[in-house]
């Protein structure tokens, strides 16, 4: 049986490490030609080197000119675009009342504006290539109040809303759009912030890991997110669009 993404061209942003890297690698293994894009060009290069046929790209997703260049460059180099994964994201861990407008805007800019810019410039290229899929990397924080990352959660709620509008507006153009909503996944985004969570929540050292173990059993791993991202990019999910796919070890299933 042919790999599920044979003949597809895919862009993954923020793919220099973490979830984006795992998605890029899984797409390559599934037969796609992958553009590994990141703000950190050296990290993108290192990841692309390990994926057959992949190319690396340096792009800040908050910069419209750079996003447009990413899309145009992909079409020029690889002949089209079928799958787009706006994955780049950041978090700043602070109580709401300590956040500055600058902090708020920085998080909104990467996590929400970045998805809009990728969609705005990427979707026309997908349509011109005969259709495809947008797989937004959202979060379970889109559904609930999220202490210390209120800006991040608001941005992710925006990503979920944007995913639904994208799905509805583009359905007749052959573009599906879905949102993956992971719980806590073992990446630098989480581990680098664990001590800040512990200090702000009054937890002892290691207490954050215990909260995660209680809520979702364990951290998710990046391959588990990538596996769902392959499904949502492929024709195997052909009737799925406008949906949120939660991946959280059951955290959302329990009040306690
Ligand atoms: N790790 C989790 O628990 C978790 C849970 C839910 C959702 N997510 C989402 O998954 C996505 C990836 O997160 P991760 O955990 O892999 O984070 P990570 O910090 O490991 O990797 C993020 C990558 O994004 C890149 N990046 C940052 N700002 C950028 C910009 N302006 N333009 C382009 N690239 C930029 C970084 O260089 C880095 O390579 C994010 O959207 C995040 O919100 C993560």
Coordinates of C-alpha atoms and ligand atoms in Angstrom, one line a residue:
X1 CA 0.0 0.0 0.0
X2 CA 1.3 3.5 -0.9
X3 CA 2.3 5.7 2.0
X4 CA -0.5 8.0 2.9
X5 CA 1.1 11.3 1.8
X6 CA 2.8 10.1 -1.4
X7 CA 3.0 13.0 -3.9
X8 CA 2.0 15.6 -1.4
X9 CA 4.0 18.8 -0.6
X10 CA 3.8 19.9 3.1
X11 CA 5.0 22.9 5.1
X12 CA 5.4 22.6 8.8
X13 CA 6.2 25.8 10.7
X14 CA 8.1 25.8 14.0
X15 CA 9.6 22.4 12.9
X16 CA 13.1 22.9 14.3
X17 CA 12.2 20.9 17.4
X18 CA 9.3 19.5 19.5
X19 CA 6.0 18.7 18.0
X20 CA 6.7 20.4 14.6
X21 CA 9.9 18.3 14.2
X22 CA 8.0 15.1 14.9
X23 CA 5.3 16.1 12.4
X24 CA 7.8 16.9 9.7
X25 CA 9.6 13.6 10.2
X26 CA 6.3 11.6 10.2
X27 CA 5.2 13.4 7.0
X28 CA 8.5 12.5 5.4
X29 CA 8.1 8.9 6.4
X30 CA 4.6 8.9 5.0
X31 CA 5.9 10.0 1.6
X32 CA 5.5 13.7 1.6
X33 CA 8.0 16.3 0.3
X34 CA 8.4 18.4 3.5
X35 CA 9.4 22.0 3.9
X36 CA 10.9 22.2 7.4
X37 CA 10.4 25.9 8.5
X38 CA 11.5 27.6 11.7
X39 CA 12.5 30.9 13.1
X40 CA 15.7 29.1 13.9
X41 CA 17.1 28.4 10.5
X42 CA 20.0 26.2 11.8
X43 CA 17.5 23.9 13.6
X44 CA 15.3 23.7 10.5
X45 CA 18.4 22.7 8.5
X46 CA 19.4 20.0 11.0
X47 CA 15.9 18.5 10.9
X48 CA 15.5 18.7 7.1
X49 CA 18.8 16.9 6.7
X50 CA 17.3 13.8 8.3
X51 CA 14.2 13.7 6.0
X52 CA 14.4 12.3 2.5
X53 CA 13.7 15.1 -0.1
X54 CA 13.0 17.8 2.6
X55 CA 14.1 21.4 2.3
X56 CA 14.8 23.8 5.1
X57 CA 13.4 27.3 5.4
X58 CA 13.9 30.2 7.8
X59 CA 10.6 32.1 8.6
X60 CA 9.2 34.2 11.4
X61 CA 5.5 33.4 11.2
X62 CA 4.7 36.9 12.6
X63 CA 6.1 38.5 9.5
X64 CA 3.7 38.6 6.6
X65 CA 6.5 39.0 4.0
X66 CA 8.4 36.0 5.3
X67 CA 5.3 33.9 5.4
X68 CA 4.4 34.8 1.8
X69 CA 8.0 34.1 0.8
X70 CA 7.7 30.6 2.5
X71 CA 4.6 29.8 0.5
X72 CA 5.9 31.2 -2.8
X73 CA 9.3 29.5 -2.4
X74 CA 7.6 26.2 -1.6
X75 CA 5.5 26.3 -4.8
X76 CA 8.5 27.4 -6.9
X77 CA 10.8 24.7 -5.5
X78 CA 8.3 21.8 -5.2
X79 CA 5.6 22.6 -7.7
X80 CA 2.7 23.1 -5.3
X81 CA 1.4 22.9 -1.8
X82 CA -1.1 20.3 -0.4
X83 CA -0.6 20.3 3.4
X84 CA 0.0 23.2 5.8
X85 CA 0.8 22.8 9.5
X86 CA 0.9 26.1 11.3
X87 CA 2.6 24.8 14.4
X88 CA 5.0 27.5 15.6
X89 CA 4.0 28.6 19.1
X90 CA 5.4 30.2 22.3
X91 CA 4.3 30.5 25.9
X92 CA 5.0 33.1 28.6
X93 CA 4.1 31.9 32.1
X94 CA 2.8 34.7 34.2
X95 CA -0.4 35.6 36.1
X96 CA -2.8 37.7 34.0
X97 CA -2.3 40.7 36.3
X98 CA 1.5 40.6 35.7
X99 CA 1.3 40.4 31.9
X100 CA 2.2 43.5 30.0
X101 CA 0.4 44.4 26.7
X102 CA 3.8 43.7 25.1
X103 CA 3.8 40.1 26.5
X104 CA 0.1 39.6 25.4
X105 CA 0.9 40.8 21.9
X106 CA 4.0 38.7 21.6
X107 CA 2.0 35.5 22.3
X108 CA -1.0 36.5 20.1
X109 CA 1.4 37.4 17.3
X110 CA 3.0 34.0 17.1
X111 CA 0.2 31.8 18.2
X112 CA -2.8 33.4 16.4
X113 CA -1.6 36.0 13.9
X114 CA 0.9 33.3 12.7
X115 CA -1.9 30.9 12.0
X116 CA -3.9 33.5 10.2
X117 CA -0.9 34.6 8.0
X118 CA -0.1 30.9 7.1
X119 CA -3.8 30.3 6.2
X120 CA -4.2 33.6 4.4
X121 CA -1.3 33.0 2.1
X122 CA -1.1 29.2 2.2
X123 CA -4.7 28.3 1.4
X124 CA -4.7 29.9 -2.1
X125 CA -1.6 27.8 -3.0
X126 CA -3.4 24.7 -1.7
X127 CA -6.5 25.5 -3.8
X128 CA -4.3 26.1 -6.9
X129 CA -2.6 22.7 -6.3
X130 CA -6.0 20.9 -6.4
X131 CA -6.9 20.9 -2.7
X132 CA -5.5 19.6 0.5
X133 CA -5.5 20.0 4.3
X134 CA -4.6 22.6 6.9
X135 CA -3.7 21.0 10.3
X136 CA -3.6 23.6 13.0
X137 CA -1.8 22.8 16.2
X138 CA -4.2 24.1 18.8
X139 CA -4.4 23.1 22.5
X140 CA -6.8 21.9 25.2
X141 CA -6.3 25.4 26.6
X142 CA -8.7 26.5 23.9
X143 CA -11.6 25.0 26.0
X144 CA -10.9 26.1 29.6
X145 CA -9.5 28.9 31.7
X146 CA -5.7 28.3 31.9
X147 CA -3.9 29.8 34.9
X148 CA -0.6 31.6 34.1
X149 CA -1.1 31.2 30.3
X150 CA -4.2 33.3 29.7
X151 CA -2.8 34.9 26.6
X152 CA -1.8 31.5 25.2
X153 CA -5.2 30.0 25.9
X154 CA -7.0 33.0 24.4
X155 CA -4.8 32.7 21.2
X156 CA -5.6 28.9 21.0
X157 CA -9.4 29.6 21.4
X158 CA -8.9 32.0 18.5
X159 CA -7.1 29.3 16.5
X160 CA -10.0 26.9 17.1
X161 CA -12.5 29.5 15.8
X162 CA -10.3 30.3 12.8
X163 CA -10.1 26.6 12.0
X164 CA -13.9 26.3 11.9
X165 CA -14.3 29.4 9.7
X166 CA -11.5 28.2 7.4
X167 CA -13.2 24.8 7.1
X168 CA -16.5 26.3 6.2
X169 CA -15.3 29.0 3.8
X170 CA -12.9 26.6 2.0
X171 CA -14.9 23.4 1.9
X172 CA -16.1 24.0 -1.7
X173 CA -12.5 24.7 -2.7
X174 CA -11.3 21.3 -1.6
X175 CA -9.4 22.5 1.5
X176 CA -10.1 20.7 4.8
X177 CA -9.0 22.4 8.1
X178 CA -8.9 20.7 11.5
X179 CA -7.4 21.5 14.9
X180 CA -5.3 19.1 17.0
X181 CA -5.7 20.0 20.7
X182 CA -3.0 18.3 22.7
X183 CA -2.8 18.2 26.5
X184 CA 0.7 18.5 28.0
X185 CA 3.3 17.0 25.7
X186 CA 6.9 16.4 26.6
X187 CA 8.7 19.3 24.9
X188 CA 10.8 22.3 25.8
X189 CA 7.7 24.5 25.8
X190 CA 6.5 22.6 28.9
X191 CA 9.7 21.4 30.6
X192 CA 11.4 24.8 30.4
X193 CA 8.4 26.4 32.1
X194 CA 7.7 23.7 34.8
X195 CA 9.6 25.6 37.6
X196 CA 7.7 28.8 36.8
X197 CA 4.4 26.9 37.1
X198 CA 5.6 25.4 40.4
X199 CA 6.6 28.7 41.9
X200 CA 3.5 30.5 40.8
X201 CA 1.2 27.7 42.0
X202 CA 3.1 27.1 45.3
X203 CA 4.0 23.5 44.3
X204 CA 7.2 21.8 45.5
X205 CA 10.0 20.9 43.1
X206 CA 8.6 18.1 40.9
X207 CA 5.1 19.1 41.8
X208 CA 4.2 20.1 38.3
X209 CA 4.9 16.6 37.0
X210 CA 2.6 15.2 39.7
X211 CA -0.2 17.4 38.6
X212 CA 0.3 16.2 35.0
X213 CA 0.4 12.6 36.1
X214 CA -2.9 13.1 38.0
X215 CA -4.6 14.9 35.2
X216 CA -3.5 12.9 32.1
X217 CA -1.6 9.9 33.5
X218 CA 1.7 11.0 31.9
X219 CA 3.0 13.5 29.4
X220 CA 2.0 12.8 25.8
X221 CA 4.9 12.4 23.4
X222 CA 5.5 14.2 20.2
X223 CA 5.1 11.0 18.0
X224 CA 1.5 10.7 19.4
X225 CA 0.7 14.1 18.1
X226 CA 2.5 13.5 14.8
X227 CA 0.5 10.3 14.2
X228 CA -2.8 12.2 14.4
X229 CA -1.3 15.0 12.2
X230 CA -0.6 12.4 9.4
X231 CA -4.1 11.1 9.6
X232 CA -5.6 14.6 9.3
X233 CA -3.3 15.5 6.4
X234 CA -4.2 12.3 4.5
X235 CA -7.2 11.3 2.5
X236 CA -8.0 8.8 5.3
X237 CA -9.7 11.8 7.1
X238 CA -11.5 12.9 4.0
X239 CA -14.8 13.6 5.7
X240 CA -13.2 15.5 8.7
X241 CA -13.2 19.2 8.5
X242 CA -13.8 22.0 11.0
X243 CA -13.2 19.7 14.0
X244 CA -11.2 19.8 17.1
X245 CA -9.3 16.5 17.8
X246 CA -8.4 16.3 21.5
X247 CA -5.3 14.3 22.5
X248 CA -4.9 14.5 26.3
X249 CA -4.7 11.1 27.9
X250 CA -8.2 11.6 29.3
X251 CA -7.6 14.9 31.1
X252 CA -10.7 16.5 29.6
X253 CA -12.8 13.5 30.6
X254 CA -12.7 14.2 34.3
X255 CA -13.6 17.1 36.6
X256 CA -11.0 16.0 39.1
Ligands
LIG1 N1 4.1 20.9 24.3 C1 2.8 21.0 24.7 O1 2.4 20.5 25.7 C2 1.8 21.6 23.7 C3 0.4 21.3 24.0 C4 -0.6 21.9 23.2 C5 -0.2 22.6 22.1 N2 1.1 22.8 21.8 C6 1.5 23.6 20.6 O2 2.3 22.9 19.8 C7 3.1 23.8 19.0 C8 4.6 23.4 19.1 O3 4.9 23.4 20.5 P1 6.2 22.6 21.1 O4 5.7 22.1 22.4 O5 6.7 21.7 20.1 O6 7.2 23.9 21.3 P2 8.8 24.0 21.2 O7 9.1 25.2 22.0 O8 9.4 22.7 21.5 O9 9.0 24.3 19.7 C9 8.5 25.5 19.1 C10 9.2 25.8 17.8 O10 8.6 27.0 17.3 C11 9.6 27.8 16.8 N3 9.1 29.2 16.8 C12 8.9 30.0 17.9 N4 8.5 31.3 17.5 C13 8.5 31.2 16.1 C14 8.1 32.2 15.1 N5 7.8 33.4 15.4 N6 8.2 31.8 13.8 C15 8.5 30.5 13.5 N7 8.9 29.6 14.4 C16 8.9 29.9 15.7 C17 10.8 27.6 17.8 O11 12.0 28.1 17.2 C18 10.7 26.1 18.0 O12 11.5 25.4 17.1 C19 2.8 25.1 19.6 O13 1.8 25.8 18.8 C20 2.2 24.9 20.9 O14 1.4 25.9 21.4 C21 2.1 22.3 22.6

